[in-house]
Amino acid sequence: MVLLSHMLFIFISFWSLKAIRIEKWIKKGHIREARVLYLFLSIALGYTVSTFLLAFVMASRNISYLLFQ
């Protein structure tokens, strides 16, 4: 479940980062570096969002156990 969540949000962040025009800040002729930057940014963003979402789900489960027991 955790791995699937991380992979899903990494894919979504990679897809959404294409909407940002990072090409303005990349020097000409540095295509490989730009692709690695996109990859690292999407991994960092996807992992962070996935971790937050999983922690939120676990916290909401714990609150329900706390209130009803």
JSON list of C-alpha atoms in Angstrom, two decimals:
[
{"chain": "A", "resi": 1, "resn": "MET", "atom": "CA", "xyz": [0.00, 0.00, 0.00]},
{"chain": "A", "resi": 2, "resn": "VAL", "atom": "CA", "xyz": [2.78, 2.46, 0.92]},
{"chain": "A", "resi": 3, "resn": "LEU", "atom": "CA", "xyz": [4.86, 1.69, -2.16]},
{"chain": "A", "resi": 4, "resn": "LEU", "atom": "CA", "xyz": [1.82, 1.98, -4.41]},
{"chain": "A", "resi": 5, "resn": "SER", "atom": "CA", "xyz": [0.92, 5.31, -2.85]},
{"chain": "A", "resi": 6, "resn": "HIS", "atom": "CA", "xyz": [4.45, 6.65, -3.28]},
{"chain": "A", "resi": 7, "resn": "MET", "atom": "CA", "xyz": [4.61, 5.53, -6.92]},
{"chain": "A", "resi": 8, "resn": "LEU", "atom": "CA", "xyz": [1.18, 6.97, -7.71]},
{"chain": "A", "resi": 9, "resn": "PHE", "atom": "CA", "xyz": [1.99, 10.38, -6.25]},
{"chain": "A", "resi": 10, "resn": "ILE", "atom": "CA", "xyz": [5.42, 10.45, -7.90]},
{"chain": "A", "resi": 11, "resn": "PHE", "atom": "CA", "xyz": [3.73, 9.83, -11.25]},
{"chain": "A", "resi": 12, "resn": "ILE", "atom": "CA", "xyz": [1.12, 12.52, -10.55]},
{"chain": "A", "resi": 13, "resn": "SER", "atom": "CA", "xyz": [3.77, 15.03, -9.52]},
{"chain": "A", "resi": 14, "resn": "PHE", "atom": "CA", "xyz": [5.88, 14.23, -12.61]},
{"chain": "A", "resi": 15, "resn": "TRP", "atom": "CA", "xyz": [2.80, 14.76, -14.76]},
{"chain": "A", "resi": 16, "resn": "SER", "atom": "CA", "xyz": [1.89, 18.02, -13.02]},
{"chain": "A", "resi": 17, "resn": "LEU", "atom": "CA", "xyz": [5.44, 19.43, -13.13]},
{"chain": "A", "resi": 18, "resn": "LYS", "atom": "CA", "xyz": [5.24, 19.44, -16.92]},
{"chain": "A", "resi": 19, "resn": "ALA", "atom": "CA", "xyz": [2.85, 22.38, -16.60]},
{"chain": "A", "resi": 20, "resn": "ILE", "atom": "CA", "xyz": [5.60, 24.52, -15.05]},
{"chain": "A", "resi": 21, "resn": "ARG", "atom": "CA", "xyz": [7.99, 26.13, -17.51]},
{"chain": "A", "resi": 22, "resn": "ILE", "atom": "CA", "xyz": [11.28, 25.29, -15.86]},
{"chain": "A", "resi": 23, "resn": "GLU", "atom": "CA", "xyz": [13.01, 25.62, -19.23]},
{"chain": "A", "resi": 24, "resn": "LYS", "atom": "CA", "xyz": [13.38, 29.36, -18.61]},
{"chain": "A", "resi": 25, "resn": "TRP", "atom": "CA", "xyz": [15.85, 28.67, -15.77]},
{"chain": "A", "resi": 26, "resn": "ILE", "atom": "CA", "xyz": [17.79, 25.87, -17.48]},
{"chain": "A", "resi": 27, "resn": "LYS", "atom": "CA", "xyz": [20.81, 26.80, -19.57]},
{"chain": "A", "resi": 28, "resn": "LYS", "atom": "CA", "xyz": [20.74, 25.84, -23.23]},
{"chain": "A", "resi": 29, "resn": "GLY", "atom": "CA", "xyz": [22.31, 22.48, -23.99]},
{"chain": "A", "resi": 30, "resn": "HIS", "atom": "CA", "xyz": [21.68, 21.02, -20.54]},
{"chain": "A", "resi": 31, "resn": "ILE", "atom": "CA", "xyz": [18.82, 18.71, -21.44]},
{"chain": "A", "resi": 32, "resn": "ARG", "atom": "CA", "xyz": [20.00, 15.73, -19.38]},
{"chain": "A", "resi": 33, "resn": "GLU", "atom": "CA", "xyz": [20.39, 17.85, -16.30]},
{"chain": "A", "resi": 34, "resn": "ALA", "atom": "CA", "xyz": [16.90, 19.28, -16.77]},
{"chain": "A", "resi": 35, "resn": "ARG", "atom": "CA", "xyz": [15.43, 15.78, -17.03]},
{"chain": "A", "resi": 36, "resn": "VAL", "atom": "CA", "xyz": [17.21, 14.69, -13.86]},
{"chain": "A", "resi": 37, "resn": "LEU", "atom": "CA", "xyz": [15.94, 17.83, -12.13]},
{"chain": "A", "resi": 38, "resn": "TYR", "atom": "CA", "xyz": [12.37, 17.01, -13.20]},
{"chain": "A", "resi": 39, "resn": "LEU", "atom": "CA", "xyz": [12.82, 13.47, -11.92]},
{"chain": "A", "resi": 40, "resn": "PHE", "atom": "CA", "xyz": [14.24, 14.54, -8.54]},
{"chain": "A", "resi": 41, "resn": "LEU", "atom": "CA", "xyz": [11.59, 17.23, -8.06]},
{"chain": "A", "resi": 42, "resn": "SER", "atom": "CA", "xyz": [8.80, 14.79, -8.87]},
{"chain": "A", "resi": 43, "resn": "ILE", "atom": "CA", "xyz": [10.23, 12.18, -6.48]},
{"chain": "A", "resi": 44, "resn": "ALA", "atom": "CA", "xyz": [10.58, 14.71, -3.67]},
{"chain": "A", "resi": 45, "resn": "LEU", "atom": "CA", "xyz": [7.13, 16.17, -4.20]},
{"chain": "A", "resi": 46, "resn": "GLY", "atom": "CA", "xyz": [5.40, 12.81, -4.71]},
{"chain": "A", "resi": 47, "resn": "TYR", "atom": "CA", "xyz": [7.06, 11.24, -1.67]},
{"chain": "A", "resi": 48, "resn": "THR", "atom": "CA", "xyz": [6.17, 14.22, 0.52]},
{"chain": "A", "resi": 49, "resn": "VAL", "atom": "CA", "xyz": [2.52, 14.28, -0.54]},
{"chain": "A", "resi": 50, "resn": "SER", "atom": "CA", "xyz": [2.19, 10.51, -0.20]},
{"chain": "A", "resi": 51, "resn": "THR", "atom": "CA", "xyz": [3.76, 10.51, 3.26]},
{"chain": "A", "resi": 52, "resn": "PHE", "atom": "CA", "xyz": [1.44, 13.31, 4.36]},
{"chain": "A", "resi": 53, "resn": "LEU", "atom": "CA", "xyz": [-1.63, 11.52, 3.03]},
{"chain": "A", "resi": 54, "resn": "LEU", "atom": "CA", "xyz": [-0.69, 8.20, 4.67]},
{"chain": "A", "resi": 55, "resn": "ALA", "atom": "CA", "xyz": [0.02, 9.93, 7.98]},
{"chain": "A", "resi": 56, "resn": "PHE", "atom": "CA", "xyz": [-3.29, 11.76, 7.75]},
{"chain": "A", "resi": 57, "resn": "VAL", "atom": "CA", "xyz": [-5.17, 8.51, 7.18]},
{"chain": "A", "resi": 58, "resn": "MET", "atom": "CA", "xyz": [-3.41, 6.85, 10.12]},
{"chain": "A", "resi": 59, "resn": "ALA", "atom": "CA", "xyz": [-4.11, 9.83, 12.38]},
{"chain": "A", "resi": 60, "resn": "SER", "atom": "CA", "xyz": [-7.79, 9.84, 11.45]},
{"chain": "A", "resi": 61, "resn": "ARG", "atom": "CA", "xyz": [-7.99, 6.12, 12.25]},
{"chain": "A", "resi": 62, "resn": "ASN", "atom": "CA", "xyz": [-6.34, 6.72, 15.62]},
{"chain": "A", "resi": 63, "resn": "ILE", "atom": "CA", "xyz": [-8.77, 9.52, 16.46]},
{"chain": "A", "resi": 64, "resn": "SER", "atom": "CA", "xyz": [-11.72, 7.22, 15.82]},
{"chain": "A", "resi": 65, "resn": "TYR", "atom": "CA", "xyz": [-10.22, 4.58, 18.13]},
{"chain": "A", "resi": 66, "resn": "LEU", "atom": "CA", "xyz": [-9.59, 7.21, 20.77]},
{"chain": "A", "resi": 67, "resn": "LEU", "atom": "CA", "xyz": [-13.12, 8.61, 20.68]},
{"chain": "A", "resi": 68, "resn": "PHE", "atom": "CA", "xyz": [-15.06, 5.36, 20.60]},
{"chain": "A", "resi": 69, "resn": "GLN", "atom": "CA", "xyz": [-13.18, 3.29, 23.19]}
]
